[in-house]
Short mmCIF file of C-alpha atoms and ligand atoms in Angstrom, two decimals:
data_model
loop_
_atom_site.label_atom_id
_atom_site.label_comp_id
_atom_site.label_asym_id
_atom_site.label_seq_id
_atom_site.Cartn_x
_atom_site.Cartn_y
_atom_site.Cartn_z
CA MET A 1 -15.89 21.35 -23.19
CA SER A 2 -16.56 20.32 -19.68
CA LEU A 3 -15.15 17.61 -18.01
CA ASP A 4 -16.56 15.53 -15.24
CA SER A 5 -13.12 15.67 -12.73
CA VAL A 6 -10.06 17.01 -13.10
CA GLU A 7 -7.76 16.43 -10.41
CA HIS A 8 -4.28 18.29 -10.45
CA PRO A 9 -1.96 16.70 -13.19
CA ALA A 10 0.62 14.58 -11.42
CA SER A 11 3.41 16.02 -13.81
CA GLY A 12 4.42 18.26 -16.15
CA THR A 13 3.07 21.88 -16.56
CA ALA A 14 0.47 23.15 -14.85
CA ASP A 15 -2.36 22.87 -17.74
CA GLY A 16 -1.28 18.96 -17.45
CA THR A 17 0.32 19.16 -20.76
CA PRO A 18 3.67 16.34 -20.74
CA ARG A 19 7.12 18.50 -21.00
CA ALA A 20 8.72 18.12 -24.32
CA GLY A 21 10.42 14.72 -25.02
CA ALA A 22 8.56 13.55 -22.31
CA ASN A 23 4.66 11.69 -21.68
CA THR A 24 1.96 11.66 -19.78
CA LEU A 25 0.40 8.14 -18.87
CA VAL A 26 -1.92 6.24 -15.53
CA ARG A 27 -0.51 3.34 -13.84
CA MET A 28 -2.25 0.35 -12.29
CA THR A 29 -0.22 -0.34 -9.09
CA GLY A 30 -1.89 -3.24 -7.61
CA SER A 31 -5.41 -4.79 -6.77
CA GLY A 32 -7.20 -2.46 -4.36
CA GLU A 33 -8.90 0.61 -4.22
CA PRO A 34 -9.07 2.20 -7.29
CA GLU A 35 -8.04 6.03 -5.74
CA ALA A 36 -4.83 4.14 -4.15
CA ARG A 37 -3.92 1.70 -6.70
CA ILE A 38 -4.55 4.53 -10.34
CA HIS A 39 -2.27 7.02 -10.18
CA THR A 40 -0.96 9.72 -13.41
CA ALA A 41 3.11 9.94 -14.01
CA GLU A 42 5.50 11.25 -16.12
CA GLY A 43 7.43 9.30 -18.79
CA PRO A 44 9.52 9.16 -21.91
CA ARG A 45 7.71 10.12 -24.96
CA PRO A 46 8.66 6.72 -27.14
CA THR A 47 10.10 7.01 -30.28
CA PRO A 48 7.92 4.52 -33.13
CA GLY A 49 10.15 1.31 -34.45
CA LYS A 50 9.98 -0.61 -37.48
CA GLY A 51 5.98 -0.82 -38.65
CA LYS A 52 4.54 1.19 -35.88
CA VAL A 53 3.26 4.47 -35.27
CA LEU A 54 3.49 7.48 -32.65
CA ILE A 55 -0.25 8.28 -32.26
CA GLU A 56 -1.23 11.49 -30.05
CA VAL A 57 -4.75 10.31 -28.17
CA GLU A 58 -7.72 12.14 -28.13
CA ALA A 59 -9.84 10.17 -26.11
CA ALA A 60 -9.36 6.67 -24.31
CA GLY A 61 -12.09 4.32 -22.97
CA VAL A 62 -12.65 3.52 -19.30
CA SER A 63 -14.17 0.10 -19.33
CA TYR A 64 -15.24 -2.69 -16.92
CA ALA A 65 -11.99 -4.73 -17.97
CA GLU A 66 -9.96 -2.32 -15.37
CA VAL A 67 -12.42 -3.16 -12.79
CA GLN A 68 -11.82 -6.57 -13.19
CA MET A 69 -7.91 -6.18 -13.62
CA LEU A 70 -8.20 -3.93 -10.32
CA GLN A 71 -9.51 -6.69 -8.37
CA HIS A 72 -6.83 -9.02 -10.22
CA LEU A 73 -10.58 -10.85 -11.95
CA HIS A 74 -9.37 -9.99 -15.33
CA PRO A 75 -9.56 -13.38 -17.66
CA PHE A 76 -5.73 -12.33 -18.67
CA PRO A 77 -4.56 -10.94 -15.66
CA PRO A 78 -1.78 -8.13 -16.58
CA LYS A 79 1.64 -7.78 -13.94
CA PHE A 80 1.57 -5.16 -11.81
CA PRO A 81 2.27 -2.12 -11.98
CA PHE A 82 1.18 -1.64 -16.26
CA VAL A 83 -0.46 1.18 -17.83
CA PRO A 84 -4.54 -0.03 -18.42
CA GLY A 85 -6.23 1.34 -21.67
CA TYR A 86 -8.23 -1.33 -23.56
CA ASP A 87 -9.34 1.46 -26.89
CA LEU A 88 -7.99 4.64 -28.09
CA VAL A 89 -9.09 7.32 -30.34
CA GLY A 90 -6.47 9.89 -32.12
CA ARG A 91 -4.09 11.45 -34.23
CA ILE A 92 -1.08 9.80 -35.92
CA VAL A 93 2.12 12.29 -34.97
CA GLU A 94 5.20 10.27 -35.71
CA VAL A 95 6.35 7.36 -38.43
CA GLY A 96 8.35 4.55 -37.63
CA PRO A 97 10.55 2.84 -40.48
CA GLY A 98 8.69 0.57 -42.95
CA VAL A 99 5.56 1.90 -42.29
CA THR A 100 3.04 1.81 -45.54
CA GLY A 101 -0.33 3.17 -45.62
CA TRP A 102 -0.45 5.90 -43.08
CA LYS A 103 0.90 8.98 -42.29
CA SER A 104 0.91 12.25 -39.77
CA GLY A 105 -2.74 13.79 -39.39
CA ASP A 106 -4.32 10.43 -39.86
CA ARG A 107 -7.09 9.75 -36.92
CA VAL A 108 -6.93 6.30 -36.10
CA ALA A 109 -8.89 3.86 -33.50
CA ALA A 110 -7.38 1.58 -32.26
CA MET A 111 -7.87 -1.81 -29.34
CA PRO A 112 -4.32 -2.32 -27.93
CA ARG A 113 -6.40 -3.96 -24.92
CA GLN A 114 -3.72 -2.08 -22.69
CA GLY A 115 -1.66 0.46 -22.66
CA ALA A 116 -4.10 3.74 -24.14
CA TRP A 117 -4.12 5.71 -21.02
CA GLN A 118 -1.73 7.77 -22.09
CA ARG A 119 -0.64 10.97 -24.01
CA PHE A 120 1.27 8.98 -26.67
CA VAL A 121 0.76 5.35 -27.77
CA GLU A 122 3.57 3.50 -30.17
CA LEU A 123 1.56 1.02 -31.94
CA PRO A 124 1.83 -1.29 -34.60
CA THR A 125 -0.11 -0.28 -38.31
CA THR A 126 -1.31 -3.54 -38.01
CA THR A 127 -3.76 -3.02 -35.34
CA LEU A 128 -5.46 0.51 -36.68
CA ALA A 129 -8.40 1.35 -37.87
CA ALA A 130 -9.47 4.67 -39.39
CA ALA A 131 -11.29 6.67 -37.56
CA PRO A 132 -13.41 8.82 -39.51
CA ASP A 133 -13.18 13.15 -38.52
CA GLU A 134 -16.80 14.16 -37.92
CA LEU A 135 -16.76 11.95 -35.06
CA ASP A 136 -16.87 13.41 -31.48
CA ALA A 137 -13.61 11.30 -30.14
CA ALA A 138 -15.27 10.73 -27.26
CA VAL A 139 -18.15 8.62 -29.47
CA ALA A 140 -15.85 7.03 -31.49
CA VAL A 141 -14.11 5.79 -28.65
CA ALA A 142 -17.27 4.39 -26.96
CA LEU A 143 -17.28 2.22 -30.78
CA ILE A 144 -14.56 0.35 -30.56
CA THR A 145 -14.39 -1.81 -27.08
CA ASN A 146 -18.29 -1.69 -26.87
CA GLY A 147 -19.32 -1.04 -30.18
CA VAL A 148 -17.61 -4.34 -31.96
CA THR A 149 -18.84 -6.35 -29.49
CA ALA A 150 -22.49 -5.14 -29.36
CA TYR A 151 -22.35 -5.64 -33.47
CA GLN A 152 -20.10 -8.65 -33.77
CA MET A 153 -22.38 -10.74 -31.21
CA LEU A 154 -25.44 -9.70 -33.00
CA HIS A 155 -24.48 -10.09 -36.78
CA ARG A 156 -21.65 -12.38 -36.57
CA SER A 157 -22.77 -14.61 -33.54
CA THR A 158 -26.07 -15.01 -33.57
CA HIS A 159 -28.10 -15.15 -37.06
CA LEU A 160 -31.78 -13.23 -36.41
CA ARG A 161 -34.15 -12.43 -38.15
CA PRO A 162 -36.75 -8.86 -38.11
CA GLY A 163 -39.32 -9.96 -36.06
CA GLN A 164 -38.03 -11.91 -33.33
CA THR A 165 -37.34 -11.17 -29.29
CA VAL A 166 -34.39 -11.11 -28.11
CA LEU A 167 -32.76 -10.81 -24.64
CA VAL A 168 -29.76 -8.40 -23.32
CA HIS A 169 -28.43 -8.84 -19.88
CA GLY A 170 -27.71 -5.07 -18.78
CA ALA A 171 -29.37 -3.34 -21.56
CA SER A 172 -28.43 0.20 -19.47
CA GLY A 173 -24.58 -0.67 -19.43
CA GLY A 174 -21.88 0.54 -22.25
CA VAL A 175 -22.32 -2.89 -24.53
CA GLY A 176 -25.72 -3.28 -23.67
CA ALA A 177 -27.05 -0.22 -24.87
CA LEU A 178 -25.08 -0.29 -27.96
CA LEU A 179 -26.24 -4.30 -28.45
CA THR A 180 -30.44 -2.82 -27.60
CA GLN A 181 -29.93 0.03 -30.50
CA LEU A 182 -28.28 -2.10 -32.75
CA ALA A 183 -31.13 -4.83 -32.04
CA VAL A 184 -33.78 -2.35 -32.16
CA HIS A 185 -32.19 -0.92 -35.90
CA HIS A 186 -32.35 -4.67 -36.58
CA GLY A 187 -36.42 -4.80 -35.94
CA LEU A 188 -35.93 -7.22 -33.28
CA ARG A 189 -37.84 -6.89 -30.15
CA VAL A 190 -35.70 -6.53 -27.24
CA ILE A 191 -36.46 -7.14 -23.72
CA GLY A 192 -33.72 -5.64 -21.78
CA THR A 193 -32.40 -6.26 -17.96
CA ALA A 194 -31.45 -3.23 -15.46
CA SER A 195 -31.32 -2.39 -11.93
CA PRO A 196 -35.04 -0.74 -11.95
CA ALA A 197 -33.28 3.08 -11.33
CA LYS A 198 -32.07 2.61 -14.78
CA HIS A 199 -35.90 1.18 -16.82
CA ASP A 200 -36.20 4.35 -18.06
CA THR A 201 -33.04 4.00 -19.89
CA VAL A 202 -33.88 1.49 -21.34
CA ARG A 203 -37.23 2.17 -22.50
CA ASP A 204 -35.34 5.24 -24.19
CA LEU A 205 -32.85 3.01 -26.07
CA GLY A 206 -36.48 1.25 -27.19
CA ALA A 207 -36.46 -2.12 -25.28
CA GLU A 208 -39.10 -3.48 -22.55
CA PRO A 209 -36.84 -3.24 -19.26
CA LEU A 210 -37.07 -6.25 -16.77
CA ASP A 211 -35.39 -5.93 -13.51
CA TYR A 212 -32.40 -8.51 -13.56
CA ARG A 213 -33.33 -9.70 -9.68
CA THR A 214 -36.55 -10.10 -10.30
CA PRO A 215 -36.92 -13.70 -8.45
CA ASP A 216 -38.22 -15.61 -11.24
CA ILE A 217 -36.63 -14.05 -13.56
CA VAL A 218 -37.28 -17.20 -16.22
CA ALA A 219 -41.32 -17.14 -15.54
CA ALA A 220 -41.51 -13.25 -16.33
CA VAL A 221 -39.48 -14.03 -19.67
CA ARG A 222 -42.30 -16.32 -20.57
CA ALA A 223 -45.05 -13.99 -19.45
CA LEU A 224 -43.59 -11.27 -21.82
CA ALA A 225 -42.32 -14.45 -24.49
CA PRO A 226 -44.34 -17.44 -24.13
CA GLN A 227 -42.47 -19.56 -27.03
CA GLY A 228 -38.95 -18.34 -25.50
CA VAL A 229 -36.26 -15.54 -27.09
CA GLN A 230 -34.32 -16.17 -29.83
CA ALA A 231 -31.34 -15.33 -28.20
CA VAL A 232 -29.88 -14.51 -24.62
CA PHE A 233 -26.50 -12.04 -24.54
CA ASP A 234 -25.19 -12.46 -20.37
CA HIS A 235 -21.96 -10.92 -19.49
CA ILE A 236 -23.33 -12.23 -15.82
CA GLY A 237 -22.19 -15.83 -15.96
CA GLY A 238 -22.56 -18.52 -13.03
CA ARG A 239 -26.39 -19.99 -12.52
CA GLY A 240 -27.31 -17.65 -14.14
CA LEU A 241 -26.62 -19.13 -17.72
CA ASP A 242 -28.85 -21.96 -17.19
CA ALA A 243 -31.57 -19.79 -16.14
CA ALA A 244 -30.94 -17.91 -19.65
CA TRP A 245 -30.61 -21.92 -21.54
CA THR A 246 -34.82 -22.26 -20.05
CA MET A 247 -35.60 -18.79 -21.54
CA LEU A 248 -34.35 -19.51 -25.58
CA ALA A 249 -36.43 -20.92 -28.08
CA PRO A 250 -36.18 -23.61 -30.14
CA ALA A 251 -33.22 -23.25 -32.27
CA GLY A 252 -32.10 -20.30 -29.92
CA THR A 253 -28.39 -18.89 -29.49
CA LEU A 254 -27.57 -18.18 -26.05
CA VAL A 255 -24.03 -15.39 -26.14
CA SER A 256 -21.87 -15.67 -23.00
CA PHE A 257 -19.76 -12.33 -23.20
CA ASP A 258 -18.24 -12.25 -19.51
CA SER A 259 -18.10 -13.52 -16.27
CA SER A 260 -18.55 -10.71 -13.69
CA VAL A 261 -20.32 -12.86 -11.42
CA ALA A 262 -20.06 -11.65 -8.15
CA GLY A 263 -18.70 -13.53 -4.62
CA TYR A 264 -15.68 -14.13 -5.74
CA ARG A 265 -11.74 -12.93 -3.84
CA PRO A 266 -9.48 -10.84 -5.49
CA GLY A 267 -7.01 -13.29 -7.57
CA GLN A 268 -9.25 -16.00 -8.33
CA TRP A 269 -9.42 -14.53 -12.15
CA PHE A 270 -10.19 -17.99 -13.49
CA ARG A 271 -12.83 -18.87 -11.48
CA PRO A 272 -15.74 -17.20 -12.72
CA HIS A 273 -15.60 -18.22 -15.92
CA VAL A 274 -15.40 -21.88 -15.13
CA PRO A 275 -19.33 -22.47 -15.46
CA ALA A 276 -19.56 -20.83 -18.61
CA LEU A 277 -17.15 -22.78 -20.30
CA ARG A 278 -17.85 -26.40 -19.22
CA ARG A 279 -21.34 -25.36 -20.03
CA THR A 280 -20.05 -24.17 -22.95
CA VAL A 281 -18.50 -27.24 -23.92
CA ALA A 282 -21.52 -29.86 -23.24
CA ARG A 283 -23.87 -27.78 -24.91
CA TYR A 284 -22.05 -28.14 -27.57
CA PHE A 285 -21.32 -31.88 -27.10
CA ALA A 286 -25.36 -32.50 -26.71
CA ARG A 287 -25.78 -30.72 -29.90
CA LEU A 288 -24.31 -32.84 -32.08
CA LEU A 289 -25.75 -35.27 -30.23
CA GLY A 290 -29.41 -33.20 -31.36
CA LEU A 291 -30.55 -33.65 -26.74
CA THR A 292 -30.87 -29.46 -27.62
CA GLY A 293 -33.52 -28.66 -29.55
CA GLY A 294 -31.76 -26.96 -32.14
CA ARG A 295 -30.23 -24.48 -29.10
CA ARG A 296 -26.55 -23.59 -29.02
CA MET A 297 -24.42 -21.81 -26.22
CA SER A 298 -21.11 -19.45 -27.42
CA MET A 299 -18.65 -17.45 -25.71
CA TYR A 300 -17.47 -14.16 -27.12
CA TYR A 301 -14.16 -12.40 -27.02
CA VAL A 302 -13.74 -9.33 -28.90
CA LYS A 303 -9.99 -9.39 -30.60
CA PRO A 304 -8.83 -7.12 -33.59
CA GLY A 305 -8.38 -8.24 -37.03
CA PRO A 306 -9.99 -7.79 -40.32
CA ASN A 307 -13.41 -8.21 -39.18
CA PHE A 308 -13.27 -5.71 -36.30
CA THR A 309 -11.98 -3.04 -38.63
CA THR A 310 -14.59 -3.53 -40.84
CA ASP A 311 -17.32 -3.59 -38.34
CA TYR A 312 -16.08 -0.39 -37.02
CA ALA A 313 -16.28 1.49 -39.51
CA GLU A 314 -20.24 -0.08 -40.10
CA LEU A 315 -20.63 1.47 -36.33
CA CYS A 316 -18.96 4.42 -37.27
CA ARG A 317 -21.40 5.21 -39.86
CA LEU A 318 -24.42 4.18 -37.96
CA ALA A 319 -23.08 7.16 -36.11
CA ALA A 320 -22.81 9.31 -37.91
CA ALA A 321 -26.41 8.71 -39.49
CA GLY A 322 -28.02 9.11 -36.41
CA VAL A 323 -29.07 5.36 -35.26
CA LEU A 324 -26.69 4.51 -32.61
CA THR A 325 -26.05 7.63 -29.95
CA PRO A 326 -23.45 5.60 -27.41
CA ARG A 327 -24.67 7.70 -24.55
CA ILE A 328 -20.89 9.45 -22.48
CA ALA A 329 -21.23 9.27 -18.48
CA GLY A 330 -18.30 11.01 -17.92
CA ARG A 331 -15.02 12.84 -19.31
CA HIS A 332 -11.84 12.82 -17.65
CA ARG A 333 -8.24 14.03 -17.41
CA LEU A 334 -5.36 11.46 -17.46
CA ALA A 335 -5.77 12.22 -13.54
CA GLY A 336 -9.27 11.82 -12.94
CA ALA A 337 -8.65 8.30 -14.47
CA ALA A 338 -9.54 6.32 -10.70
CA THR A 339 -12.52 8.61 -9.93
CA ALA A 340 -13.75 7.05 -13.59
CA VAL A 341 -13.00 3.35 -12.10
CA ARG A 342 -15.12 4.26 -9.17
CA ALA A 343 -17.92 4.94 -10.97
CA LEU A 344 -18.16 1.54 -12.65
CA LEU A 345 -17.30 -0.59 -9.77
CA ASP A 346 -19.84 1.74 -8.01
CA GLY A 347 -22.50 0.78 -10.65
CA SER A 348 -23.59 4.96 -10.47
CA SER A 349 -23.44 5.56 -14.05
CA VAL A 350 -24.89 5.50 -17.28
CA GLY A 351 -22.67 5.05 -20.72
CA LYS A 352 -19.08 5.31 -21.71
CA HIS A 353 -16.46 6.87 -18.78
CA VAL A 354 -13.81 8.70 -21.04
CA LEU A 355 -9.92 10.06 -20.58
CA LEU A 356 -9.41 13.12 -22.75
CA PRO A 357 -5.58 13.86 -22.29
N1 NAP B 1 -16.02 -10.44 -24.05
C1 NAP B 1 -15.50 -9.39 -24.55
O1 NAP B 1 -15.40 -9.21 -25.49
C2 NAP B 1 -16.41 -8.11 -23.82
C3 NAP B 1 -16.18 -6.34 -24.71
C4 NAP B 1 -16.12 -5.68 -23.77
C5 NAP B 1 -16.91 -5.59 -22.64
N2 NAP B 1 -16.88 -7.14 -21.81
C6 NAP B 1 -17.74 -7.02 -20.40
O2 NAP B 1 -19.25 -6.99 -20.75
C7 NAP B 1 -19.61 -6.47 -19.69
C8 NAP B 1 -20.22 -5.25 -19.70
O3 NAP B 1 -19.61 -4.11 -19.75
P1 NAP B 1 -19.47 -2.26 -19.82
O4 NAP B 1 -18.90 -1.48 -20.31
O5 NAP B 1 -21.28 -2.33 -20.92
O6 NAP B 1 -19.93 -2.29 -18.49
P2 NAP B 1 -21.24 -1.41 -17.56
O7 NAP B 1 -21.16 0.07 -18.28
O8 NAP B 1 -20.70 -1.56 -16.08
O9 NAP B 1 -22.53 -1.83 -17.42
C9 NAP B 1 -22.60 -3.32 -17.24
C10 NAP B 1 -24.30 -3.49 -17.27
O10 NAP B 1 -24.44 -4.78 -16.42
C11 NAP B 1 -25.53 -4.77 -15.49
N3 NAP B 1 -26.22 -5.42 -14.47
C12 NAP B 1 -24.88 -5.10 -13.23
N4 NAP B 1 -25.70 -6.75 -12.59
C13 NAP B 1 -26.40 -7.63 -13.63
C14 NAP B 1 -27.21 -8.90 -13.31
N5 NAP B 1 -26.94 -9.44 -12.55
N6 NAP B 1 -27.72 -9.60 -13.75
C15 NAP B 1 -27.59 -8.71 -15.53
N7 NAP B 1 -27.14 -7.42 -15.50
C16 NAP B 1 -26.37 -6.49 -14.56
C17 NAP B 1 -25.65 -2.98 -15.10
O11 NAP B 1 -27.15 -2.55 -14.45
P3 NAP B 1 -27.48 -1.38 -13.67
O12 NAP B 1 -26.16 -0.79 -13.79
O13 NAP B 1 -28.72 -1.01 -13.99
O14 NAP B 1 -27.23 -2.20 -12.39
C18 NAP B 1 -25.21 -2.61 -15.92
O15 NAP B 1 -26.18 -1.94 -17.42
C19 NAP B 1 -18.51 -6.43 -19.04
O16 NAP B 1 -18.58 -7.31 -17.81
C20 NAP B 1 -16.93 -6.91 -19.38
O17 NAP B 1 -16.36 -7.40 -19.12
C21 NAP B 1 -16.80 -8.38 -22.13
#
């Protein structure tokens, strides 16, 4: 297997394997540039406590959340230093006291939101989902946060019928590409926004591309869908939410799943989300009063739980059947974490970056 970045490990043996009883992990030490703030280190290999298991990580996801954490703009900002890593796929290598239903050798997926960027991770069994043996580890990890987010927004936040039209912002991104594939599979017509360089990617996914910098994007969408679209999926937030609302057909849904709008200083982690919160509340009451023509707005945030486990299993089934093909933008060792975060920060890649400890 070829790797996209293979920086020399900061610790462990020559090939990067941790010493016996040791663990290799990545730390984010503060806000700033990835190269200055993301480092590998060695720590003790955990022993699983009651109700927990120790997982040897095969693949851990790199997500936009880590970019936001690095800029101290994430809605749930962690305290530095910490071990990042939203999601992982791996095998149980040790079970703690009181564990039932899981055993050493089981392949699992989890979304701890932090702490996945290590060789060995200790997690409570309540957070685990089964990961099928046949899926490539990088693909299996791309289906966790990105896949479940896409799936639940499409099938739980909205109720769409084949033949309807939707707008997916960032259709070339990790979440957006999976959302587009799922929507096309559901029989929807998809208008997908992306920068012009990525329009071929959007077309390949089965969507009609549109530049998100189009000066009058509402008119451009209306030209493609004169009656409006049945749903808009938006991760940018800010004033764009008003444009998105205007694009909706009667009874349409605006799903806001982040506020990554530019222009905020590191540390202003809550402020980007205020416009989305304010509009969601205002439109909720306007809808109760019958003032929205049946249109509604909701905010989505992925969380573990029974729906997560069920939906992840369905995503794995769709990937095994060839319906979903998550694109892997880069495979890196743990020591290449800063390179992967840099690629997301620069918007220079298409698909999911994964760390393979
Ligand atoms: N709510 C949740 O539970 C949840 C879960 C997962 C992810 N997220 C959020 O979802 C967002 C996308 O995550 P990701 O992993 O898919 O990121 P990603 O792979 O970096 O993709 C970002 C996408 O956004 C596009 N984009 C950039 N500027 C845009 C603009 N002004 N308008 C519309 N699209 C724009 C990019 O297009 P170009 O590359 O062509 O510029 C790219 O397609 C992030 O903000 C992330 O935090 C939320």
